[in-house]
Short mmCIF file of N, CA and C in Angstrom, two decimals:
data_model
loop_
_atom_site.label_atom_id
_atom_site.label_comp_id
_atom_site.label_asym_id
_atom_site.label_seq_id
_atom_site.Cartn_x
_atom_site.Cartn_y
_atom_site.Cartn_z
N MET A 269 -20.68 -4.52 -18.50
CA MET A 269 -20.61 -5.93 -18.20
C MET A 269 -21.35 -6.28 -16.85
N TYR A 270 -21.15 -5.61 -15.93
CA TYR A 270 -21.69 -5.79 -14.61
C TYR A 270 -22.83 -4.88 -14.31
N SER A 271 -23.97 -5.44 -13.80
CA SER A 271 -25.08 -4.59 -13.58
C SER A 271 -25.69 -5.10 -12.24
N TYR A 272 -25.66 -4.22 -11.24
CA TYR A 272 -26.11 -4.57 -9.92
C TYR A 272 -27.22 -3.65 -9.45
N LYS A 273 -28.15 -4.15 -8.66
CA LYS A 273 -29.24 -3.47 -8.10
C LYS A 273 -28.62 -2.49 -6.86
N TYR A 274 -27.71 -3.12 -6.18
CA TYR A 274 -27.10 -2.38 -5.00
C TYR A 274 -25.72 -1.86 -5.29
N PRO A 275 -25.31 -0.74 -4.72
CA PRO A 275 -23.98 -0.16 -4.84
C PRO A 275 -22.95 -1.13 -4.34
N ARG A 276 -21.76 -1.05 -4.93
CA ARG A 276 -20.72 -1.96 -4.44
C ARG A 276 -19.58 -1.08 -4.02
N ALA A 277 -18.68 -1.58 -3.07
CA ALA A 277 -17.55 -0.93 -2.56
C ALA A 277 -16.38 -1.15 -3.70
N SER A 278 -15.44 -0.26 -3.71
CA SER A 278 -14.28 -0.52 -4.59
C SER A 278 -13.35 -1.29 -3.75
N LEU A 279 -12.53 -2.05 -4.42
CA LEU A 279 -11.51 -3.00 -3.83
C LEU A 279 -10.09 -2.53 -4.21
N THR A 280 -9.31 -2.18 -3.07
CA THR A 280 -7.94 -1.86 -3.46
C THR A 280 -6.96 -2.73 -2.67
N VAL A 281 -5.67 -2.59 -3.12
CA VAL A 281 -4.47 -3.25 -2.40
C VAL A 281 -3.54 -2.19 -2.02
N ASP A 282 -2.87 -2.39 -0.80
CA ASP A 282 -1.74 -1.63 -0.45
C ASP A 282 -0.58 -2.46 -0.13
N ALA A 283 0.60 -1.99 -0.32
CA ALA A 283 1.83 -2.81 -0.12
C ALA A 283 2.72 -2.21 1.03
N ILE A 284 2.93 -2.96 1.93
CA ILE A 284 4.02 -2.54 2.94
C ILE A 284 5.22 -3.37 2.50
N VAL A 285 6.31 -2.58 2.27
CA VAL A 285 7.58 -3.19 1.84
C VAL A 285 8.71 -2.67 2.85
N ILE A 286 9.24 -3.57 3.39
CA ILE A 286 10.34 -3.25 4.52
C ILE A 286 11.71 -3.70 4.08
N LYS A 287 12.71 -2.98 4.34
CA LYS A 287 14.08 -3.56 4.39
C LYS A 287 14.30 -4.15 5.76
N LYS A 288 14.51 -5.51 5.82
CA LYS A 288 14.62 -6.17 7.06
C LYS A 288 15.63 -5.51 8.10
N LYS A 289 16.91 -5.33 7.56
CA LYS A 289 18.04 -4.91 8.49
C LYS A 289 17.95 -3.43 8.93
N SER A 290 17.70 -2.62 8.03
CA SER A 290 17.61 -1.24 8.28
C SER A 290 16.27 -0.60 8.70
N HIS A 291 15.20 -1.47 8.61
CA HIS A 291 13.85 -1.06 9.05
C HIS A 291 13.40 0.11 8.21
N GLN A 292 13.71 0.23 6.89
CA GLN A 292 13.12 1.28 6.06
C GLN A 292 11.93 0.81 5.43
N LEU A 293 10.96 1.74 5.25
CA LEU A 293 9.69 1.51 4.66
C LEU A 293 9.54 2.21 3.34
N LEU A 294 8.99 1.54 2.43
CA LEU A 294 8.80 2.21 1.05
C LEU A 294 7.43 3.01 1.01
N LEU A 295 7.60 4.20 0.63
CA LEU A 295 6.35 5.09 0.57
C LEU A 295 6.43 5.75 -0.91
N ILE A 296 5.22 6.15 -1.45
CA ILE A 296 5.20 6.97 -2.45
C ILE A 296 4.44 8.29 -2.18
N GLN A 297 4.87 9.36 -2.94
CA GLN A 297 4.12 10.61 -2.77
C GLN A 297 3.12 10.74 -3.90
N ARG A 298 1.90 10.99 -3.42
CA ARG A 298 0.70 10.91 -4.37
C ARG A 298 0.75 12.00 -5.33
N LYS A 299 0.52 11.67 -6.60
CA LYS A 299 0.44 12.55 -7.65
C LYS A 299 -1.02 13.08 -7.94
N ASN A 300 -1.95 12.25 -7.59
CA ASN A 300 -3.42 12.55 -7.86
C ASN A 300 -4.22 12.78 -6.62
N MET A 301 -5.39 13.36 -6.82
CA MET A 301 -6.33 13.49 -5.72
C MET A 301 -6.86 12.10 -5.43
N PRO A 302 -7.32 11.82 -4.14
CA PRO A 302 -7.17 12.83 -2.99
C PRO A 302 -5.81 12.76 -2.46
N PHE A 303 -5.46 13.71 -1.56
CA PHE A 303 -4.25 13.70 -0.84
C PHE A 303 -2.96 13.95 -1.74
N VAL A 304 -3.14 14.79 -2.73
CA VAL A 304 -2.07 15.08 -3.65
C VAL A 304 -0.85 15.60 -2.81
N GLY A 305 0.32 15.09 -3.03
CA GLY A 305 1.53 15.40 -2.34
C GLY A 305 1.82 14.87 -1.06
N LYS A 306 0.84 14.13 -0.55
CA LYS A 306 0.96 13.33 0.78
C LYS A 306 1.67 11.93 0.42
N TRP A 307 2.22 11.46 1.37
CA TRP A 307 2.97 10.17 1.33
C TRP A 307 1.93 8.99 1.70
N ALA A 308 2.12 7.90 1.04
CA ALA A 308 1.22 6.72 1.14
C ALA A 308 1.97 5.42 0.85
N LEU A 309 1.34 4.35 1.30
CA LEU A 309 1.79 3.13 0.89
C LEU A 309 1.57 2.95 -0.70
N PRO A 310 2.43 2.25 -1.46
CA PRO A 310 2.04 1.91 -2.76
C PRO A 310 0.87 1.04 -2.82
N GLY A 311 0.06 1.37 -3.83
CA GLY A 311 -1.17 0.55 -4.01
C GLY A 311 -2.18 1.17 -4.95
N GLY A 312 -3.33 0.47 -5.04
CA GLY A 312 -4.33 0.94 -6.05
C GLY A 312 -5.39 0.01 -6.15
N PHE A 313 -6.29 0.17 -7.21
CA PHE A 313 -7.47 -0.59 -7.35
C PHE A 313 -7.01 -1.93 -8.02
N VAL A 314 -7.79 -2.89 -7.68
CA VAL A 314 -7.61 -4.26 -8.18
C VAL A 314 -8.37 -4.34 -9.49
N ASP A 315 -7.73 -4.95 -10.44
CA ASP A 315 -8.37 -5.26 -11.76
C ASP A 315 -9.41 -6.37 -11.68
N MET A 316 -10.34 -6.39 -12.47
CA MET A 316 -11.46 -7.50 -12.38
C MET A 316 -10.78 -8.91 -12.68
N ASP A 317 -9.82 -8.98 -13.37
CA ASP A 317 -9.19 -10.38 -13.75
C ASP A 317 -7.91 -10.66 -13.08
N GLU A 318 -7.73 -10.19 -11.77
CA GLU A 318 -6.50 -10.53 -11.20
C GLU A 318 -6.73 -10.87 -9.65
N LEU A 319 -5.86 -11.75 -9.20
CA LEU A 319 -5.94 -12.08 -7.83
C LEU A 319 -5.40 -10.85 -6.96
N LEU A 320 -5.81 -10.79 -5.72
CA LEU A 320 -5.36 -9.60 -4.77
C LEU A 320 -3.93 -9.44 -4.75
N VAL A 321 -3.15 -10.61 -4.53
CA VAL A 321 -1.74 -10.47 -4.33
C VAL A 321 -1.10 -10.12 -5.74
N ASP A 322 -1.59 -10.56 -6.90
CA ASP A 322 -1.19 -10.08 -8.14
C ASP A 322 -1.42 -8.64 -8.42
N GLY A 323 -2.48 -8.15 -7.91
CA GLY A 323 -2.81 -6.70 -8.02
C GLY A 323 -1.87 -5.89 -7.16
N CYS A 324 -1.53 -6.39 -6.00
CA CYS A 324 -0.59 -5.72 -5.02
C CYS A 324 0.83 -5.64 -5.67
N ILE A 325 1.27 -6.65 -6.14
CA ILE A 325 2.61 -6.78 -6.89
C ILE A 325 2.59 -5.89 -8.16
N ARG A 326 1.55 -5.88 -8.88
CA ARG A 326 1.45 -5.04 -10.03
C ARG A 326 1.53 -3.52 -9.70
N GLU A 327 0.73 -3.17 -8.65
CA GLU A 327 0.65 -1.77 -8.25
C GLU A 327 2.08 -1.35 -7.76
N LEU A 328 2.61 -2.10 -6.96
CA LEU A 328 4.01 -1.89 -6.35
C LEU A 328 4.94 -1.58 -7.66
N LYS A 329 5.00 -2.52 -8.59
CA LYS A 329 5.92 -2.21 -9.75
C LYS A 329 5.58 -1.00 -10.50
N GLU A 330 4.20 -0.82 -10.77
CA GLU A 330 3.87 0.32 -11.54
C GLU A 330 4.34 1.64 -10.93
N GLU A 331 4.16 1.74 -9.55
CA GLU A 331 4.35 2.99 -8.86
C GLU A 331 5.81 3.15 -8.43
N THR A 332 6.59 2.16 -8.20
CA THR A 332 7.97 2.29 -7.65
C THR A 332 9.04 1.57 -8.43
N GLY A 333 8.60 0.74 -9.39
CA GLY A 333 9.65 -0.10 -10.25
C GLY A 333 10.09 -1.27 -9.45
N LEU A 334 9.70 -1.51 -8.25
CA LEU A 334 10.19 -2.64 -7.45
C LEU A 334 9.39 -3.76 -7.87
N ASP A 335 10.07 -4.86 -8.14
CA ASP A 335 9.45 -6.17 -8.57
C ASP A 335 9.67 -7.23 -7.60
N LEU A 336 8.71 -7.28 -6.60
CA LEU A 336 8.81 -8.35 -5.62
C LEU A 336 7.93 -9.53 -6.23
N THR A 337 8.39 -10.82 -6.00
CA THR A 337 7.73 -11.96 -6.42
C THR A 337 6.79 -12.61 -5.42
N ARG A 338 7.06 -12.16 -4.11
CA ARG A 338 6.36 -12.80 -2.92
C ARG A 338 5.85 -11.69 -2.03
N MET A 339 4.49 -11.76 -1.81
CA MET A 339 3.99 -10.78 -0.79
C MET A 339 2.98 -11.65 -0.01
N THR A 340 2.77 -11.26 1.25
CA THR A 340 1.85 -12.03 2.13
C THR A 340 0.74 -11.11 2.58
N GLN A 341 -0.49 -11.67 2.63
CA GLN A 341 -1.62 -10.93 2.94
C GLN A 341 -1.58 -10.51 4.54
N PHE A 342 -1.64 -9.28 4.81
CA PHE A 342 -1.66 -8.89 6.23
C PHE A 342 -3.04 -8.67 6.90
N LYS A 343 -3.76 -7.79 6.33
CA LYS A 343 -5.06 -7.40 7.01
C LYS A 343 -5.95 -6.66 6.04
N THR A 344 -7.25 -6.65 6.31
CA THR A 344 -8.22 -5.89 5.58
C THR A 344 -8.66 -4.71 6.30
N TYR A 345 -8.72 -3.53 5.57
CA TYR A 345 -9.15 -2.22 6.21
C TYR A 345 -10.36 -1.90 5.56
N ASP A 346 -11.50 -1.62 6.29
CA ASP A 346 -12.75 -1.33 5.82
C ASP A 346 -13.60 -0.23 6.50
N ALA A 347 -12.85 0.64 7.07
CA ALA A 347 -13.57 1.78 7.69
C ALA A 347 -14.43 2.53 6.67
N ILE A 348 -15.59 2.94 6.97
CA ILE A 348 -16.56 3.43 5.99
C ILE A 348 -16.00 4.67 5.33
N ASN A 349 -15.34 5.56 5.93
CA ASN A 349 -14.91 6.79 5.34
C ASN A 349 -13.41 6.82 5.18
N ARG A 350 -12.80 5.72 4.94
CA ARG A 350 -11.25 5.62 4.80
C ARG A 350 -10.73 6.30 3.60
N ASP A 351 -11.65 6.49 2.51
CA ASP A 351 -11.17 7.12 1.25
C ASP A 351 -12.39 8.14 0.90
N PRO A 352 -11.99 9.40 0.76
CA PRO A 352 -12.96 10.45 0.46
C PRO A 352 -13.66 10.18 -1.01
N ARG A 353 -13.08 9.34 -1.81
CA ARG A 353 -13.71 9.15 -3.12
C ARG A 353 -14.91 8.23 -3.03
N GLY A 354 -14.99 7.56 -1.99
CA GLY A 354 -16.20 6.59 -1.80
C GLY A 354 -15.81 5.39 -1.05
N ARG A 355 -16.78 4.49 -0.85
CA ARG A 355 -16.52 3.25 -0.05
C ARG A 355 -15.47 2.39 -0.75
N THR A 356 -14.34 2.26 0.03
CA THR A 356 -13.19 1.49 -0.45
C THR A 356 -12.68 0.60 0.61
N ILE A 357 -12.51 -0.57 0.13
CA ILE A 357 -11.83 -1.66 1.13
C ILE A 357 -10.53 -2.02 0.65
N SER A 358 -9.54 -2.10 1.53
CA SER A 358 -8.26 -2.27 1.09
C SER A 358 -7.73 -3.55 1.74
N ILE A 359 -7.11 -4.34 0.99
CA ILE A 359 -6.39 -5.66 1.41
C ILE A 359 -4.92 -5.29 1.42
N VAL A 360 -4.33 -5.35 2.58
CA VAL A 360 -2.89 -4.92 2.76
C VAL A 360 -2.06 -6.13 2.72
N HIS A 361 -1.01 -6.18 1.91
CA HIS A 361 0.03 -7.19 1.76
C HIS A 361 1.29 -6.66 2.26
N TYR A 362 2.30 -7.53 2.60
CA TYR A 362 3.62 -7.01 2.89
C TYR A 362 4.62 -8.00 2.35
N GLY A 363 5.77 -7.36 2.23
CA GLY A 363 6.94 -8.11 1.70
C GLY A 363 8.17 -7.45 2.15
N PHE A 364 9.29 -8.10 1.70
CA PHE A 364 10.66 -7.52 2.26
C PHE A 364 11.50 -7.38 1.05
N ALA A 365 12.30 -6.34 1.04
CA ALA A 365 13.15 -5.90 -0.12
C ALA A 365 14.65 -6.05 0.41
N GLU A 366 15.53 -6.24 -0.54
CA GLU A 366 16.90 -6.22 -0.25
C GLU A 366 17.35 -4.94 0.18
N GLU A 367 18.38 -4.78 0.97
CA GLU A 367 18.95 -3.44 1.45
C GLU A 367 19.38 -2.54 0.44
N ASN A 368 19.82 -3.20 -0.83
CA ASN A 368 20.27 -2.31 -1.98
C ASN A 368 19.09 -2.00 -2.95
N ALA A 369 17.93 -2.31 -2.62
CA ALA A 369 16.85 -2.11 -3.55
C ALA A 369 16.59 -0.65 -3.85
N GLU A 370 16.56 -0.41 -5.14
CA GLU A 370 16.31 1.02 -5.57
C GLU A 370 14.93 1.05 -6.14
N VAL A 371 14.35 2.28 -6.03
CA VAL A 371 13.02 2.51 -6.49
C VAL A 371 12.96 3.73 -7.35
N GLN A 372 11.95 3.86 -8.22
CA GLN A 372 11.76 5.07 -9.12
C GLN A 372 10.33 5.31 -9.30
N ALA A 373 9.97 6.44 -8.99
CA ALA A 373 8.44 6.82 -9.05
C ALA A 373 8.01 6.70 -10.48
N ALA A 374 6.77 6.18 -10.63
CA ALA A 374 6.21 6.11 -12.04
C ALA A 374 4.65 6.12 -11.81
N ASP A 375 3.90 6.09 -12.79
CA ASP A 375 2.49 5.92 -12.71
C ASP A 375 1.88 7.12 -12.10
N ASP A 376 1.11 6.87 -10.99
CA ASP A 376 0.54 7.93 -10.25
C ASP A 376 1.38 8.43 -8.95
N ALA A 377 2.65 8.16 -9.00
CA ALA A 377 3.44 8.56 -7.85
C ALA A 377 4.43 9.72 -8.27
N MET A 378 4.57 10.72 -7.48
CA MET A 378 5.49 11.86 -7.84
C MET A 378 6.90 11.38 -7.40
N GLN A 379 6.91 10.70 -6.23
CA GLN A 379 8.30 10.24 -5.73
C GLN A 379 8.07 8.86 -5.15
N ALA A 380 9.08 8.07 -5.10
CA ALA A 380 9.11 6.77 -4.23
C ALA A 380 10.38 6.95 -3.40
N ARG A 381 10.25 6.68 -2.17
CA ARG A 381 11.42 6.78 -1.22
C ARG A 381 11.36 5.75 -0.22
N TRP A 382 12.51 5.42 0.42
CA TRP A 382 12.68 4.66 1.59
C TRP A 382 12.67 5.65 2.82
N PHE A 383 11.90 5.34 3.90
CA PHE A 383 11.98 6.11 5.16
C PHE A 383 12.14 5.10 6.32
N SER A 384 12.95 5.71 7.34
CA SER A 384 13.00 4.98 8.52
C SER A 384 11.61 4.70 9.12
N ILE A 385 11.31 3.54 9.39
CA ILE A 385 10.02 3.19 9.99
C ILE A 385 9.72 3.95 11.28
N GLN A 386 10.71 4.42 11.90
CA GLN A 386 10.61 5.17 13.21
C GLN A 386 10.49 6.69 12.93
N ASN A 387 10.51 7.13 11.63
CA ASN A 387 10.41 8.56 11.32
C ASN A 387 9.78 8.74 10.08
N LEU A 388 8.47 8.62 10.11
CA LEU A 388 7.71 8.69 8.86
C LEU A 388 7.06 10.07 8.54
N PRO A 389 6.90 10.46 7.31
CA PRO A 389 6.24 11.73 7.07
C PRO A 389 4.66 11.58 7.41
N GLU A 390 4.02 12.68 7.33
CA GLU A 390 2.47 12.67 7.32
C GLU A 390 1.89 11.80 6.30
N LEU A 391 1.00 10.93 6.51
CA LEU A 391 0.61 9.88 5.60
C LEU A 391 -0.91 10.14 5.22
N ALA A 392 -1.25 9.70 3.92
CA ALA A 392 -2.55 9.86 3.41
C ALA A 392 -3.45 8.73 3.93
N PHE A 393 -4.77 8.80 3.74
CA PHE A 393 -5.85 7.89 4.00
C PHE A 393 -5.64 7.45 5.53
N ASP A 394 -5.71 6.12 5.76
CA ASP A 394 -5.51 5.62 7.15
C ASP A 394 -4.13 4.84 7.24
N HIS A 395 -3.28 5.25 6.40
CA HIS A 395 -1.92 4.60 6.27
C HIS A 395 -1.18 4.53 7.45
N ALA A 396 -1.18 5.66 8.33
CA ALA A 396 -0.56 5.65 9.60
C ALA A 396 -1.03 4.55 10.52
N GLN A 397 -2.34 4.31 10.54
CA GLN A 397 -2.84 3.20 11.32
C GLN A 397 -2.45 1.94 10.76
N ILE A 398 -2.48 1.70 9.48
CA ILE A 398 -2.07 0.45 8.96
C ILE A 398 -0.62 0.07 9.28
N ILE A 399 0.29 1.06 9.15
CA ILE A 399 1.64 0.78 9.52
C ILE A 399 1.78 0.55 10.98
N SER A 400 1.12 1.31 11.87
CA SER A 400 1.22 1.05 13.27
C SER A 400 0.72 -0.30 13.62
N ASP A 401 -0.31 -0.88 13.00
CA ASP A 401 -0.89 -2.15 13.18
C ASP A 401 0.16 -3.19 12.79
N PHE A 402 0.73 -3.02 11.65
CA PHE A 402 1.76 -3.81 11.10
C PHE A 402 2.93 -4.03 12.02
N ILE A 403 3.44 -2.88 12.39
CA ILE A 403 4.65 -2.82 13.42
C ILE A 403 4.31 -3.64 14.73
N GLU A 404 3.15 -3.39 15.29
CA GLU A 404 2.77 -4.09 16.45
C GLU A 404 2.50 -5.57 16.21
N SER A 405 1.87 -5.97 15.15
CA SER A 405 1.57 -7.32 14.82
C SER A 405 2.71 -8.16 14.44
N ILE A 406 3.57 -7.63 13.53
CA ILE A 406 4.70 -8.45 12.95
C ILE A 406 6.01 -8.24 13.82
N ASP A 407 5.94 -7.09 14.79
CA ASP A 407 7.01 -6.78 15.53
C ASP A 407 8.37 -6.73 14.75
N ILE A 408 8.40 -5.92 13.70
CA ILE A 408 9.45 -5.82 12.84
C ILE A 408 10.81 -5.07 13.52
N LEU A 409 10.58 -4.37 14.54
CA LEU A 409 11.64 -3.77 15.15
C LEU A 409 12.46 -4.52 16.07
N LYS A 410 12.25 -5.79 16.21
CA LYS A 410 13.13 -6.63 17.09
C LYS A 410 14.25 -7.12 16.23
#
């Protein structure tokens, strides 16, 4: 359907989901390459027929079962080598979950778990930087 003379970057979305009171962050353990077994923000590739926020909400639900109706765009991450599969630009969105929100891994996630935002596991891609930027910018720990 699309034919371009020049290569194009892939477009992805990543979801930062926080429990406001307990400061827990939702992460998934990756099932597929790259970074198999590493923890990451829920997210994935945007479909050609969807808005960015809709893609983020869809990916979140597919990977964790969590169905948020509202997410806010945070920031774009476009470092040249942020994804070993090729040039990938991610639009990060954030939202808040209820304290009793439960998650269940599905799609390309081995696990989905809540972690204390102050004690996170080793993360895939540039997700440690994304989370650090988010904490500093939104000041969630106040």
